[in-house]
């Protein structure tokens, strides 16, 4: 079953602009992760933020987590055409044995 | 080796066929997973294996039968599938510590005719 929703469902921006995607979830979590998927193939892990963390950075990625609102955001700065993909948030349960995905955001970065 | 390898990449099978999907990892991960993904939808969890034992079955129909012969290998046996079972089947593995992300294979694109 799907853990929550992502918005927007689709986002189109110009190269060099920033892209922000939001994710909401329903249950208590151990951590929240973001993944990228190109052309319906395998998912690539981007970043993990634990439930006791509020913000994390990795290169051009910035992730925030608000456990009181059960929400997270992913910011991609200075986007590139190669960032065009689907982005999914996923939450790992407290038992650490189950990863549940949100609906995903399809990002298109125009050159 | 930091990859999860899935074979075959594409599979077309009839509704009366029996086939198997294979997944392999050599990262020493203790947990392995099968996910099903329909077009433009998020992956949905099917099965979880922890230390080679089935720990979670998300009410998957019995025409899907998972098997974990050893800590590096995960199979998904398919029998009497329906056209609506056509999807991308993804295998993943994790250390199970909650500090690291999951590693996904590139998937098997299954078409049931």
mmCIF file of C-alpha atoms in Angstrom, chain B:
data_model
loop_
_atom_site.group_PDB
_atom_site.id
_atom_site.type_symbol
_atom_site.label_atom_id
_atom_site.label_comp_id
_atom_site.label_asym_id
_atom_site.label_seq_id
_atom_site.Cartn_x
_atom_site.Cartn_y
_atom_site.Cartn_z
ATOM 1 C CA UNK B 1 30.384 -5.328 -5.667
ATOM 2 C CA UNK B 2 27.709 -2.728 -4.880
ATOM 3 C CA UNK B 3 24.988 -3.914 -7.206
ATOM 4 C CA UNK B 4 21.805 -5.924 -7.194
ATOM 5 C CA UNK B 5 21.615 -7.989 -10.370
ATOM 6 C CA UNK B 6 18.268 -9.073 -11.768
ATOM 7 C CA UNK B 7 17.683 -11.527 -14.594
ATOM 8 C CA UNK B 8 16.105 -11.614 -17.063
ATOM 9 C CA UNK B 9 15.646 -7.936 -17.960
ATOM 10 C CA UNK B 10 12.569 -8.712 -20.054
ATOM 11 C CA UNK B 11 10.185 -11.663 -19.916
ATOM 12 C CA UNK B 12 7.098 -12.509 -21.946
ATOM 13 C CA UNK B 13 5.077 -15.451 -20.684
ATOM 14 C CA UNK B 14 1.741 -17.062 -21.351
ATOM 15 C CA UNK B 15 -0.875 -17.533 -18.681
ATOM 16 C CA UNK B 16 -0.135 -21.256 -18.424
ATOM 17 C CA UNK B 17 3.653 -20.884 -18.240
ATOM 18 C CA UNK B 18 5.934 -21.290 -15.244
ATOM 19 C CA UNK B 19 8.893 -18.938 -15.068
ATOM 20 C CA UNK B 20 11.277 -17.569 -12.448
ATOM 21 C CA UNK B 21 12.864 -14.203 -11.787
ATOM 22 C CA UNK B 22 16.312 -14.143 -10.234
ATOM 23 C CA UNK B 23 17.985 -11.560 -8.004
ATOM 24 C CA UNK B 24 21.539 -11.623 -6.666
ATOM 25 C CA UNK B 25 23.592 -9.392 -4.362
ATOM 26 C CA UNK B 26 27.068 -9.800 -2.904
ATOM 27 C CA UNK B 27 27.084 -6.870 -0.488
ATOM 28 C CA UNK B 28 26.388 -8.993 2.586
ATOM 29 C CA UNK B 29 22.968 -7.388 3.002
ATOM 30 C CA UNK B 30 20.764 -9.327 5.411
ATOM 31 C CA UNK B 31 17.405 -8.263 3.979
ATOM 32 C CA UNK B 32 16.051 -8.713 0.452
ATOM 33 C CA UNK B 33 12.803 -7.519 -1.055
ATOM 34 C CA UNK B 34 10.502 -7.965 -4.035
ATOM 35 C CA UNK B 35 8.516 -4.977 -5.288
ATOM 36 C CA UNK B 36 5.976 -4.709 -8.118
ATOM 37 C CA UNK B 37 5.617 -1.470 -10.072
ATOM 38 C CA UNK B 38 2.889 -0.642 -12.584
ATOM 39 C CA UNK B 39 3.389 2.160 -15.112
ATOM 40 C CA UNK B 40 3.409 5.650 -13.570
ATOM 41 C CA UNK B 41 2.811 4.215 -10.090
ATOM 42 C CA UNK B 42 5.110 3.836 -7.100
ATOM 43 C CA UNK B 43 6.686 0.461 -6.284
ATOM 44 C CA UNK B 44 4.519 -1.746 -4.069
ATOM 45 C CA UNK B 45 6.079 -4.139 -1.602
ATOM 46 C CA UNK B 46 5.387 -7.834 -2.178
ATOM 47 C CA UNK B 47 7.775 -9.840 0.034
ATOM 48 C CA UNK B 48 10.530 -9.279 2.575
ATOM 49 C CA UNK B 49 13.218 -11.807 3.451
ATOM 50 C CA UNK B 50 15.331 -11.275 6.541
ATOM 51 C CA UNK B 51 18.230 -13.636 7.222
ATOM 52 C CA UNK B 52 16.903 -15.903 4.446
ATOM 53 C CA UNK B 53 13.503 -16.267 6.091
ATOM 54 C CA UNK B 54 10.258 -14.814 4.786
ATOM 55 C CA UNK B 55 9.249 -12.101 7.232
ATOM 56 C CA UNK B 56 6.607 -10.145 5.323
ATOM 57 C CA UNK B 57 4.106 -11.233 2.677
ATOM 58 C CA UNK B 58 1.878 -8.323 1.651
ATOM 59 C CA UNK B 59 -1.110 -10.549 0.850
ATOM 60 C CA UNK B 60 0.373 -11.501 -2.505
ATOM 61 C CA UNK B 61 -1.570 -14.115 -4.547
ATOM 62 C CA UNK B 62 -0.135 -17.632 -4.399
ATOM 63 C CA UNK B 63 0.669 -17.565 -8.113
ATOM 64 C CA UNK B 64 3.748 -15.619 -6.944
ATOM 65 C CA UNK B 65 6.075 -17.809 -4.896
ATOM 66 C CA UNK B 66 9.280 -16.362 -3.434
ATOM 67 C CA UNK B 67 12.347 -18.360 -2.504
ATOM 68 C CA UNK B 68 15.621 -17.434 -0.817
ATOM 69 C CA UNK B 69 18.103 -20.304 -1.355
ATOM 70 C CA UNK B 70 20.951 -18.429 0.369
ATOM 71 C CA UNK B 71 21.867 -15.000 1.685
ATOM 72 C CA UNK B 72 22.895 -13.729 -1.765
ATOM 73 C CA UNK B 73 20.101 -15.055 -3.924
ATOM 74 C CA UNK B 74 16.379 -14.352 -4.158
ATOM 75 C CA UNK B 75 13.983 -15.939 -6.636
ATOM 76 C CA UNK B 76 10.393 -15.208 -7.561
ATOM 77 C CA UNK B 77 8.585 -18.164 -9.113
ATOM 78 C CA UNK B 78 5.658 -17.328 -11.360
ATOM 79 C CA UNK B 79 2.812 -19.652 -12.299
ATOM 80 C CA UNK B 80 -0.590 -19.141 -13.912
ATOM 81 C CA UNK B 81 -0.244 -15.374 -14.035
ATOM 82 C CA UNK B 82 -2.878 -13.010 -15.373
ATOM 83 C CA UNK B 83 -2.392 -10.166 -17.873
ATOM 84 C CA UNK B 84 -2.882 -7.671 -15.022
ATOM 85 C CA UNK B 85 0.293 -9.061 -13.432
ATOM 86 C CA UNK B 86 2.288 -7.420 -16.218
ATOM 87 C CA UNK B 87 4.592 -4.936 -14.512
ATOM 88 C CA UNK B 88 8.170 -4.084 -13.605
ATOM 89 C CA UNK B 89 9.385 -6.396 -10.832
ATOM 90 C CA UNK B 90 12.110 -4.880 -8.708
ATOM 91 C CA UNK B 91 14.411 -6.606 -6.274
ATOM 92 C CA UNK B 92 16.176 -4.704 -3.503
ATOM 93 C CA UNK B 93 18.501 -5.397 -0.616
ATOM 94 C CA UNK B 94 19.461 -3.530 2.537
ATOM 95 C CA UNK B 95 21.719 -3.820 5.569
ATOM 96 C CA UNK B 96 18.655 -3.497 7.755
ATOM 97 C CA UNK B 97 20.291 -1.031 10.163
ATOM 98 C CA UNK B 98 18.143 2.005 9.344
ATOM 99 C CA UNK B 99 21.219 4.081 8.511
ATOM 100 C CA UNK B 100 21.570 3.273 4.836
ATOM 101 C CA UNK B 101 19.299 3.252 1.844
ATOM 102 C CA UNK B 102 18.172 0.248 -0.106
ATOM 103 C CA UNK B 103 19.958 -0.932 -3.248
ATOM 104 C CA UNK B 104 17.632 -1.731 -6.119
ATOM 105 C CA UNK B 105 18.198 -3.855 -9.193
ATOM 106 C CA UNK B 106 17.229 -2.550 -12.624
ATOM 107 C CA UNK B 107 14.158 -4.762 -12.660
ATOM 108 C CA UNK B 108 12.506 -7.383 -14.831
ATOM 109 C CA UNK B 109 9.876 -6.078 -17.262
ATOM 110 C CA UNK B 110 7.228 -8.821 -17.273
ATOM 111 C CA UNK B 111 4.501 -9.115 -19.886
ATOM 112 C CA UNK B 112 1.807 -11.766 -19.472
ATOM 113 C CA UNK B 113 -0.015 -12.644 -22.684
#
